[in-house]
PDB file of C-alpha atoms in Angstrom:
ATOM      1  CA  UNK A   1      84.286  96.898 110.501  1.00 44.00           C
ATOM      2  CA  UNK A   2      82.171  93.726 110.927  1.00 44.00           C
ATOM      3  CA  UNK A   3      82.859  91.708 113.953  1.00 44.00           C
ATOM      4  CA  UNK A   4      79.509  89.733 114.573  1.00 52.00           C
ATOM      5  CA  UNK A   5      80.230  86.633 116.999  1.00 70.00           C
ATOM      6  CA  UNK A   6      83.963  87.110 116.882  1.00 82.00           C
ATOM      7  CA  UNK A   7      85.858  86.288 120.014  1.00 89.00           C
ATOM      8  CA  UNK A   8      89.519  86.006 121.287  1.00 93.00           C
ATOM      9  CA  UNK A   9      89.209  82.394 121.486  1.00 94.00           C
ATOM     10  CA  UNK A  10      87.948  82.017 118.029  1.00 94.00           C
ATOM     11  CA  UNK A  11      90.663  84.260 116.616  1.00 95.00           C
ATOM     12  CA  UNK A  12      93.401  82.257 118.511  1.00 96.00           C
ATOM     13  CA  UNK A  13      92.122  78.835 117.628  1.00 96.00           C
ATOM     14  CA  UNK A  14      92.051  80.153 113.859  1.00 97.00           C
ATOM     15  CA  UNK A  15      95.503  81.641 113.936  1.00 97.00           C
ATOM     16  CA  UNK A  16      96.851  78.399 115.365  1.00 98.00           C
ATOM     17  CA  UNK A  17      95.402  76.384 112.624  1.00 98.00           C
ATOM     18  CA  UNK A  18      96.937  78.910 110.112  1.00 98.00           C
ATOM     19  CA  UNK A  19     100.280  78.649 111.652  1.00 97.00           C
ATOM     20  CA  UNK A  20     100.210  74.817 111.169  1.00 97.00           C
ATOM     21  CA  UNK A  21      99.311  74.774 107.601  1.00 97.00           C
ATOM     22  CA  UNK A  22     101.339  72.695 105.340  1.00 97.00           C
ATOM     23  CA  UNK A  23     101.620  74.517 102.246  1.00 96.00           C
ATOM     24  CA  UNK A  24     102.627  71.141 100.154  1.00 95.00           C
ATOM     25  CA  UNK A  25      99.098  69.895 101.212  1.00 96.00           C
ATOM     26  CA  UNK A  26      96.756  69.891  98.345  1.00 95.00           C
ATOM     27  CA  UNK A  27      93.936  71.271 100.484  1.00 97.00           C
ATOM     28  CA  UNK A  28      96.310  74.029 101.932  1.00 97.00           C
ATOM     29  CA  UNK A  29      94.356  77.026 100.706  1.00 97.00           C
ATOM     30  CA  UNK A  30      90.856  75.363 101.470  1.00 97.00           C
ATOM     31  CA  UNK A  31      92.074  74.820 105.047  1.00 98.00           C
ATOM     32  CA  UNK A  32      93.084  78.468 105.478  1.00 98.00           C
ATOM     33  CA  UNK A  33      89.805  79.607 104.103  1.00 96.00           C
ATOM     34  CA  UNK A  34      88.064  77.276 106.782  1.00 96.00           C
ATOM     35  CA  UNK A  35      90.349  78.579 109.572  1.00 96.00           C
ATOM     36  CA  UNK A  36      89.357  82.170 108.748  1.00 95.00           C
ATOM     37  CA  UNK A  37      85.765  81.334 108.423  1.00 93.00           C
ATOM     38  CA  UNK A  38      85.585  79.978 112.065  1.00 93.00           C
ATOM     39  CA  UNK A  39      86.165  83.320 113.429  1.00 91.00           C
ATOM     40  CA  UNK A  40      82.573  83.939 112.504  1.00 82.00           C
ATOM     41  CA  UNK A  41      82.924  87.468 111.474  1.00 74.00           C
ATOM     42  CA  UNK A  42      86.065  88.633 109.969  1.00 75.00           C
ATOM     43  CA  UNK A  43      86.920  92.185 110.832  1.00 71.00           C
ATOM     44  CA  UNK A  44      87.363  94.488 107.517  1.00 82.00           C
ATOM     45  CA  UNK A  45      88.459  97.978 107.582  1.00 85.00           C
ATOM     46  CA  UNK A  46      87.349  99.626 104.160  1.00 88.00           C
ATOM     47  CA  UNK A  47      87.868 103.194 102.811  1.00 91.00           C
ATOM     48  CA  UNK A  48      87.234 104.798  99.303  1.00 93.00           C
ATOM     49  CA  UNK A  49      89.919 105.227  96.853  1.00 94.00           C
ATOM     50  CA  UNK A  50      88.880 108.335  94.903  1.00 88.00           C
ATOM     51  CA  UNK A  51      88.824 109.089  91.194  1.00 92.00           C
ATOM     52  CA  UNK A  52      91.738 110.488  89.752  1.00 91.00           C
ATOM     53  CA  UNK A  53      93.978 108.352  91.616  1.00 96.00           C
ATOM     54  CA  UNK A  54      96.837 107.016  89.342  1.00 97.00           C
ATOM     55  CA  UNK A  55      98.322 103.846  89.672  1.00 97.00           C
ATOM     56  CA  UNK A  56     101.406 102.123  87.591  1.00 97.00           C
ATOM     57  CA  UNK A  57     102.069  98.645  86.212  1.00 97.00           C
ATOM     58  CA  UNK A  58     105.383  97.181  85.104  1.00 95.00           C
ATOM     59  CA  UNK A  59     105.842  94.172  82.581  1.00 93.00           C
ATOM     60  CA  UNK A  60     109.308  92.790  82.045  1.00 90.00           C
ATOM     61  CA  UNK A  61     110.213  91.883  78.438  1.00 86.00           C
ATOM     62  CA  UNK A  62     111.639  88.438  77.818  1.00 70.00           C
ATOM     63  CA  UNK A  63     114.890  88.397  75.705  1.00 68.00           C
ATOM     64  CA  UNK A  64     113.125  87.893  72.372  1.00 63.00           C
ATOM     65  CA  UNK A  65     110.521  90.710  72.924  1.00 66.00           C
ATOM     66  CA  UNK A  66     111.428  94.215  71.893  1.00 75.00           C
ATOM     67  CA  UNK A  67     108.250  95.802  72.752  1.00 86.00           C
ATOM     68  CA  UNK A  68     104.603  95.224  73.513  1.00 93.00           C
ATOM     69  CA  UNK A  69     102.086  96.509  71.020  1.00 94.00           C
ATOM     70  CA  UNK A  70      98.927  95.528  72.669  1.00 96.00           C
ATOM     71  CA  UNK A  71      97.395  97.361  75.595  1.00 98.00           C
ATOM     72  CA  UNK A  72      95.855  94.103  76.940  1.00 97.00           C
ATOM     73  CA  UNK A  73      99.636  92.787  77.177  1.00 95.00           C
ATOM     74  CA  UNK A  74     100.248  95.462  79.832  1.00 96.00           C
ATOM     75  CA  UNK A  75      96.863  95.329  81.780  1.00 98.00           C
ATOM     76  CA  UNK A  76      95.652  92.581  83.897  1.00 97.00           C
ATOM     77  CA  UNK A  77      97.046  88.943  82.938  1.00 94.00           C
ATOM     78  CA  UNK A  78      94.765  86.397  81.745  1.00 95.00           C
ATOM     79  CA  UNK A  79      93.624  84.022  84.567  1.00 93.00           C
ATOM     80  CA  UNK A  80      94.936  80.934  82.530  1.00 95.00           C
ATOM     81  CA  UNK A  81      98.661  82.255  82.730  1.00 94.00           C
ATOM     82  CA  UNK A  82      98.459  82.782  86.693  1.00 95.00           C
ATOM     83  CA  UNK A  83     100.022  79.515  87.833  1.00 94.00           C
ATOM     84  CA  UNK A  84     101.102  80.208  91.468  1.00 93.00           C
ATOM     85  CA  UNK A  85     100.019  82.086  94.703  1.00 93.00           C
ATOM     86  CA  UNK A  86     100.965  85.681  95.125  1.00 91.00           C
ATOM     87  CA  UNK A  87     100.112  88.272  97.963  1.00 91.00           C
ATOM     88  CA  UNK A  88      96.376  88.372  97.122  1.00 93.00           C
ATOM     89  CA  UNK A  89      95.687  85.813  94.499  1.00 95.00           C
ATOM     90  CA  UNK A  90      95.271  81.910  94.182  1.00 95.00           C
ATOM     91  CA  UNK A  91      96.533  79.960  90.910  1.00 96.00           C
ATOM     92  CA  UNK A  92      94.187  80.835  87.866  1.00 95.00           C
ATOM     93  CA  UNK A  93      92.707  83.930  89.786  1.00 96.00           C
ATOM     94  CA  UNK A  94      93.756  87.151  88.135  1.00 96.00           C
ATOM     95  CA  UNK A  95      94.113  90.344  90.008  1.00 96.00           C
ATOM     96  CA  UNK A  96      95.320  93.789  88.662  1.00 97.00           C
ATOM     97  CA  UNK A  97      98.542  94.418  90.620  1.00 96.00           C
ATOM     98  CA  UNK A  98      99.707  97.930  90.365  1.00 97.00           C
ATOM     99  CA  UNK A  99     101.904 100.442  92.440  1.00 96.00           C
ATOM    100  CA  UNK A 100     101.753 103.859  93.634  1.00 94.00           C
ATOM    101  CA  UNK A 101     104.847 105.056  91.675  1.00 94.00           C
ATOM    102  CA  UNK A 102     107.323 103.690  88.979  1.00 92.00           C
ATOM    103  CA  UNK A 103     109.872 103.277  91.623  1.00 91.00           C
ATOM    104  CA  UNK A 104     107.846 101.087  93.822  1.00 91.00           C
ATOM    105  CA  UNK A 105     106.527  99.091  90.747  1.00 93.00           C
ATOM    106  CA  UNK A 106     110.068  98.219  89.715  1.00 90.00           C
ATOM    107  CA  UNK A 107     111.091  97.383  93.390  1.00 87.00           C
ATOM    108  CA  UNK A 108     108.352  94.827  93.594  1.00 87.00           C
ATOM    109  CA  UNK A 109     109.642  93.145  90.587  1.00 86.00           C
ATOM    110  CA  UNK A 110     113.473  93.500  90.503  1.00 81.00           C
ATOM    111  CA  UNK A 111     113.945  90.243  92.366  1.00 78.00           C
ATOM    112  CA  UNK A 112     112.621  88.501  89.196  1.00 79.00           C
ATOM    113  CA  UNK A 113     114.985  90.463  87.042  1.00 81.00           C
ATOM    114  CA  UNK A 114     117.953  88.998  88.783  1.00 77.00           C
ATOM    115  CA  UNK A 115     116.955  85.238  88.174  1.00 76.00           C
ATOM    116  CA  UNK A 116     118.586  84.824  84.766  1.00 75.00           C
ATOM    117  CA  UNK A 117     121.030  87.788  84.218  1.00 80.00           C
ATOM    118  CA  UNK A 118     124.463  88.807  84.892  1.00 84.00           C
ATOM    119  CA  UNK A 119     126.123  91.915  85.592  1.00 88.00           C
ATOM    120  CA  UNK A 120     126.435  94.185  82.394  1.00 88.00           C
ATOM    121  CA  UNK A 121     123.187  92.363  80.958  1.00 88.00           C
ATOM    122  CA  UNK A 122     120.125  94.768  80.056  1.00 88.00           C
ATOM    123  CA  UNK A 123     116.659  94.423  81.165  1.00 89.00           C
ATOM    124  CA  UNK A 124     113.585  95.710  79.247  1.00 91.00           C
ATOM    125  CA  UNK A 125     110.562  96.792  81.147  1.00 93.00           C
ATOM    126  CA  UNK A 126     107.422  98.601  80.113  1.00 96.00           C
ATOM    127  CA  UNK A 127     105.608 100.880  82.495  1.00 96.00           C
ATOM    128  CA  UNK A 128     101.997 102.143  82.103  1.00 98.00           C
ATOM    129  CA  UNK A 129     100.175 104.661  83.960  1.00 98.00           C
ATOM    130  CA  UNK A 130      96.434 104.475  84.616  1.00 98.00           C
ATOM    131  CA  UNK A 131      93.935 106.935  86.090  1.00 98.00           C
ATOM    132  CA  UNK A 132      91.135 105.553  88.187  1.00 98.00           C
ATOM    133  CA  UNK A 133      87.823 106.884  86.890  1.00 97.00           C
ATOM    134  CA  UNK A 134      85.267 105.756  89.668  1.00 96.00           C
ATOM    135  CA  UNK A 135      85.464 105.484  93.358  1.00 96.00           C
ATOM    136  CA  UNK A 136      86.521 102.220  94.526  1.00 96.00           C
ATOM    137  CA  UNK A 137      86.167 100.344  98.099  1.00 94.00           C
ATOM    138  CA  UNK A 138      89.652  99.299  99.233  1.00 94.00           C
ATOM    139  CA  UNK A 139      90.304  96.824 102.102  1.00 93.00           C
ATOM    140  CA  UNK A 140      92.947  98.278 104.669  1.00 92.00           C
ATOM    141  CA  UNK A 141      95.309  96.256 106.520  1.00 92.00           C
ATOM    142  CA  UNK A 142      97.117  98.030 109.227  1.00 93.00           C
ATOM    143  CA  UNK A 143      98.812  97.344 112.635  1.00 94.00           C
ATOM    144  CA  UNK A 144      97.113  97.588 116.135  1.00 94.00           C
ATOM    145  CA  UNK A 145     100.420  98.271 117.601  1.00 95.00           C
ATOM    146  CA  UNK A 146     101.431 102.184 117.441  1.00 94.00           C
ATOM    147  CA  UNK A 147     105.402 101.479 117.595  1.00 94.00           C
ATOM    148  CA  UNK A 148     104.815  99.589 114.322  1.00 92.00           C
ATOM    149  CA  UNK A 149     103.271 102.076 112.421  1.00 92.00           C
ATOM    150  CA  UNK A 150     106.061 103.266 110.490  1.00 87.00           C
ATOM    151  CA  UNK A 151     104.722 104.298 107.219  1.00 88.00           C
ATOM    152  CA  UNK A 152     102.509 107.250 106.691  1.00 89.00           C
ATOM    153  CA  UNK A 153      99.709 104.595 105.578  1.00 91.00           C
ATOM    154  CA  UNK A 154      99.903 102.710 108.919  1.00 92.00           C
ATOM    155  CA  UNK A 155      99.957 106.181 110.825  1.00 92.00           C
ATOM    156  CA  UNK A 156      96.783 107.331 108.966  1.00 92.00           C
ATOM    157  CA  UNK A 157      94.906 104.212 109.155  1.00 93.00           C
ATOM    158  CA  UNK A 158      95.993 103.180 112.656  1.00 93.00           C
ATOM    159  CA  UNK A 159      94.266 106.080 114.201  1.00 90.00           C
ATOM    160  CA  UNK A 160      90.971 104.860 112.418  1.00 86.00           C
ATOM    161  CA  UNK A 161      91.600 101.371 113.811  1.00 89.00           C
ATOM    162  CA  UNK A 162      92.027 102.631 117.242  1.00 91.00           C
ATOM    163  CA  UNK A 163      88.915 104.855 117.279  1.00 87.00           C
ATOM    164  CA  UNK A 164      86.806 101.928 115.654  1.00 83.00           C
ATOM    165  CA  UNK A 165      87.816  99.203 118.183  1.00 85.00           C
ATOM    166  CA  UNK A 166      86.944 101.557 121.145  1.00 86.00           C
ATOM    167  CA  UNK A 167      83.419 100.881 120.313  1.00 84.00           C
ATOM    168  CA  UNK A 168      83.961  97.280 120.955  1.00 85.00           C
ATOM    169  CA  UNK A 169      83.334  94.971 124.023  1.00 86.00           C
ATOM    170  CA  UNK A 170      86.452  94.021 125.707  1.00 88.00           C
ATOM    171  CA  UNK A 171      86.185  90.548 124.144  1.00 88.00           C
ATOM    172  CA  UNK A 172      85.711  91.558 120.618  1.00 87.00           C
ATOM    173  CA  UNK A 173      88.353  94.284 120.972  1.00 90.00           C
ATOM    174  CA  UNK A 174      90.956  91.734 122.138  1.00 93.00           C
ATOM    175  CA  UNK A 175      90.244  89.356 119.358  1.00 93.00           C
ATOM    176  CA  UNK A 176      90.545  92.209 116.701  1.00 92.00           C
ATOM    177  CA  UNK A 177      93.777  93.283 118.048  1.00 94.00           C
ATOM    178  CA  UNK A 178      95.152  89.948 117.757  1.00 96.00           C
ATOM    179  CA  UNK A 179      93.781  89.095 114.297  1.00 96.00           C
ATOM    180  CA  UNK A 180      95.221  92.408 112.969  1.00 95.00           C
ATOM    181  CA  UNK A 181      98.495  91.568 114.642  1.00 96.00           C
ATOM    182  CA  UNK A 182      98.803  88.604 112.812  1.00 97.00           C
ATOM    183  CA  UNK A 183      97.729  89.785 109.577  1.00 96.00           C
ATOM    184  CA  UNK A 184      99.877  92.740 109.720  1.00 94.00           C
ATOM    185  CA  UNK A 185     102.980  90.568 110.299  1.00 94.00           C
ATOM    186  CA  UNK A 186     101.997  88.469 107.390  1.00 94.00           C
ATOM    187  CA  UNK A 187     101.472  91.282 104.962  1.00 92.00           C
ATOM    188  CA  UNK A 188     104.629  93.044 105.826  1.00 89.00           C
ATOM    189  CA  UNK A 189     106.890  89.616 105.225  1.00 86.00           C
ATOM    190  CA  UNK A 190     108.935  89.024 102.327  1.00 80.00           C
ATOM    191  CA  UNK A 191     107.003  86.092 100.789  1.00 70.00           C
ATOM    192  CA  UNK A 192     108.539  85.551  97.298  1.00 73.00           C
ATOM    193  CA  UNK A 193     109.735  82.182  98.319  1.00 77.00           C
ATOM    194  CA  UNK A 194     107.296  81.666 101.216  1.00 86.00           C
ATOM    195  CA  UNK A 195     104.171  79.571  99.939  1.00 92.00           C
ATOM    196  CA  UNK A 196     102.637  79.475 103.116  1.00 96.00           C
ATOM    197  CA  UNK A 197     102.246  83.164 103.727  1.00 95.00           C
ATOM    198  CA  UNK A 198     100.930  83.601 100.286  1.00 96.00           C
ATOM    199  CA  UNK A 199      98.323  81.255 101.004  1.00 97.00           C
ATOM    200  CA  UNK A 200      97.351  82.756 104.082  1.00 97.00           C
ATOM    201  CA  UNK A 201      97.266  86.384 102.812  1.00 96.00           C
ATOM    202  CA  UNK A 202      95.422  85.333  99.605  1.00 97.00           C
ATOM    203  CA  UNK A 203      92.854  83.393 101.795  1.00 96.00           C
ATOM    204  CA  UNK A 204      92.108  86.626 103.737  1.00 95.00           C
ATOM    205  CA  UNK A 205      92.092  88.795 100.756  1.00 94.00           C
ATOM    206  CA  UNK A 206      89.493  86.713  99.019  1.00 93.00           C
ATOM    207  CA  UNK A 207      87.291  86.488 101.909  1.00 91.00           C
ATOM    208  CA  UNK A 208      87.751  90.157 102.910  1.00 90.00           C
ATOM    209  CA  UNK A 209      86.669  91.096  99.291  1.00 89.00           C
ATOM    210  CA  UNK A 210      84.013  88.711  98.944  1.00 82.00           C
ATOM    211  CA  UNK A 211      82.515  88.956 102.445  1.00 72.00           C
ATOM    212  CA  UNK A 212      82.702  92.390 103.386  1.00 67.00           C
ATOM    213  CA  UNK A 213      79.360  94.238 103.572  1.00 56.00           C
ATOM    214  CA  UNK A 214      80.208  96.685 101.284  1.00 60.00           C
ATOM    215  CA  UNK A 215      81.686  94.261  98.520  1.00 80.00           C
ATOM    216  CA  UNK A 216      85.213  95.901  98.235  1.00 90.00           C
ATOM    217  CA  UNK A 217      86.937  96.002  94.947  1.00 95.00           C
ATOM    218  CA  UNK A 218      90.760  95.995  95.876  1.00 95.00           C
ATOM    219  CA  UNK A 219      93.110  95.191  98.754  1.00 94.00           C
ATOM    220  CA  UNK A 220      95.808  98.160  99.454  1.00 93.00           C
ATOM    221  CA  UNK A 221      98.930  97.503 101.334  1.00 89.00           C
ATOM    222  CA  UNK A 222     102.672  98.994 101.846  1.00 87.00           C
ATOM    223  CA  UNK A 223     105.216  97.639  99.689  1.00 86.00           C
ATOM    224  CA  UNK A 224     107.630  95.202 101.546  1.00 81.00           C
ATOM    225  CA  UNK A 225     110.694  95.626  99.007  1.00 74.00           C
ATOM    226  CA  UNK A 226     110.187  99.367  99.476  1.00 75.00           C
ATOM    227  CA  UNK A 227     110.333  99.137 103.280  1.00 76.00           C
ATOM    228  CA  UNK A 228     106.735 100.269 103.447  1.00 70.00           C
ATOM    229  CA  UNK A 229     107.463 103.619 102.075  1.00 78.00           C
ATOM    230  CA  UNK A 230     105.257 103.112  99.001  1.00 86.00           C
ATOM    231  CA  UNK A 231     101.816 101.367  98.329  1.00 92.00           C
ATOM    232  CA  UNK A 232     100.515  98.366  96.276  1.00 94.00           C
ATOM    233  CA  UNK A 233      97.108  97.627  95.324  1.00 96.00           C
ATOM    234  CA  UNK A 234      95.480  94.349  93.915  1.00 96.00           C
ATOM    235  CA  UNK A 235      92.113  94.898  92.165  1.00 97.00           C
ATOM    236  CA  UNK A 236      89.487  92.415  91.622  1.00 95.00           C
ATOM    237  CA  UNK A 237      89.151  91.327  88.115  1.00 95.00           C
ATOM    238  CA  UNK A 238      85.434  92.607  87.796  1.00 94.00           C
ATOM    239  CA  UNK A 239      86.419  96.286  88.096  1.00 95.00           C
ATOM    240  CA  UNK A 240      89.629  95.784  85.972  1.00 97.00           C
ATOM    241  CA  UNK A 241      88.172  97.345  82.876  1.00 98.00           C
ATOM    242  CA  UNK A 242      89.239 100.137  80.562  1.00 98.00           C
ATOM    243  CA  UNK A 243      85.975 101.872  81.766  1.00 97.00           C
ATOM    244  CA  UNK A 244      87.376 102.340  85.129  1.00 97.00           C
ATOM    245  CA  UNK A 245      90.967 102.311  84.460  1.00 98.00           C
ATOM    246  CA  UNK A 246      91.858 104.885  81.849  1.00 98.00           C
ATOM    247  CA  UNK A 247      95.352 104.628  80.264  1.00 98.00           C
ATOM    248  CA  UNK A 248      97.572 107.744  80.645  1.00 98.00           C
ATOM    249  CA  UNK A 249     101.141 106.814  79.414  1.00 98.00           C
ATOM    250  CA  UNK A 250     103.134 103.845  78.252  1.00 98.00           C
ATOM    251  CA  UNK A 251     107.006 103.796  78.238  1.00 97.00           C
ATOM    252  CA  UNK A 252     109.794 101.372  77.748  1.00 94.00           C
ATOM    253  CA  UNK A 253     112.692 101.376  80.094  1.00 93.00           C
ATOM    254  CA  UNK A 254     116.245  99.813  79.009  1.00 91.00           C
ATOM    255  CA  UNK A 255     118.065  99.043  82.645  1.00 89.00           C
ATOM    256  CA  UNK A 256     121.560  97.907  82.978  1.00 90.00           C
ATOM    257  CA  UNK A 257     122.282  95.446  85.714  1.00 89.00           C
ATOM    258  CA  UNK A 258     125.394  96.069  87.802  1.00 87.00           C
ATOM    259  CA  UNK A 259     126.950  94.530  90.832  1.00 84.00           C
ATOM    260  CA  UNK A 260     127.086  96.884  93.920  1.00 80.00           C
ATOM    261  CA  UNK A 261     129.817  96.998  96.632  1.00 75.00           C
ATOM    262  CA  UNK A 262     127.840  94.649  98.805  1.00 77.00           C
ATOM    263  CA  UNK A 263     127.573  92.100  95.909  1.00 76.00           C
ATOM    264  CA  UNK A 264     123.830  92.861  95.196  1.00 79.00           C
ATOM    265  CA  UNK A 265     122.406  93.482  91.759  1.00 81.00           C
ATOM    266  CA  UNK A 266     121.591  97.150  90.948  1.00 84.00           C
ATOM    267  CA  UNK A 267     119.916  98.699  87.903  1.00 87.00           C
ATOM    268  CA  UNK A 268     120.288 102.003  86.353  1.00 87.00           C
ATOM    269  CA  UNK A 269     118.424 103.483  83.640  1.00 89.00           C
ATOM    270  CA  UNK A 270     120.161 103.389  80.021  1.00 90.00           C
ATOM    271  CA  UNK A 271     117.382 104.660  77.873  1.00 92.00           C
ATOM    272  CA  UNK A 272     113.573 105.431  77.963  1.00 94.00           C
ATOM    273  CA  UNK A 273     111.259 105.639  75.103  1.00 95.00           C
ATOM    274  CA  UNK A 274     107.531 106.817  75.208  1.00 97.00           C
ATOM    275  CA  UNK A 275     104.662 105.399  73.017  1.00 97.00           C
ATOM    276  CA  UNK A 276     103.526 107.763  70.385  1.00 97.00           C
ATOM    277  CA  UNK A 277      99.968 106.667  71.035  1.00 97.00           C
ATOM    278  CA  UNK A 278      97.789 104.048  72.229  1.00 97.00           C
ATOM    279  CA  UNK A 279      94.086 103.049  71.982  1.00 98.00           C
ATOM    280  CA  UNK A 280      92.299 100.607  74.186  1.00 97.00           C
ATOM    281  CA  UNK A 281      89.623 100.208  71.855  1.00 97.00           C
ATOM    282  CA  UNK A 282      91.574  98.875  69.075  1.00 98.00           C
ATOM    283  CA  UNK A 283      94.048  97.320  71.591  1.00 98.00           C
ATOM    284  CA  UNK A 284      97.042  99.093  69.966  1.00 97.00           C
ATOM    285  CA  UNK A 285     100.262 100.879  71.176  1.00 97.00           C
ATOM    286  CA  UNK A 286     102.369 102.729  68.680  1.00 97.00           C
ATOM    287  CA  UNK A 287     105.962 103.476  69.440  1.00 95.00           C
TER     288      UNK A 287
END
């Protein structure tokens, strides 16, 4: 952690400014960045994501797309197509989002599937699995409150957080606890329609990734749709290359939309096909 000059007062003042943000203000993102910078030493917890770690990415097809034929279509999105804030990116900033498992990946995008479909419709989604080749530095966001550490992720990193802040003076320790309590709440909140939360989390992510002494490569955080029982990743564009991410498999799922007893949309697998081959050098996927 880096905590130079952080105090409880600077943290509380920054949080007050962040809570008062108007997401419709044209300078909302800039104001969020400035608020975090007033803390004068943003605390960042960093760990190493080891080589051989696998992650998965999903991309939904539009109705007129039968399959993706290029590897680039299922990898990091071109920055020009990123038009809105998400958990860790601002508009026109591309991050390589991925998940721990196929199930988590699907849960992350299932809300988008329901927007323009009806029960009985089919959804097509391509899932790719990637193996990380080099160790990467990842930023951790966890809770300072033991009773809120529900996931294995938070139980593990919560212990590290406790051990770390015991080394601080009382003022710095109090500031770190309040800041992480605020961040934890924002990162564990459903925010698909909450522009303000996404502005805040993105501002923190970009500052943590850019300003941390170790120059971190990614953010890791439990999945909200999966009720924190799985992990998501957001990798910086600089490390999102085929040298670091090795493509292991590509498959296309056909999913059937049905209405559950509680009037919610459910999806069940009708069919899955696997790519015969793929080549990142030639940018080809052969089905």
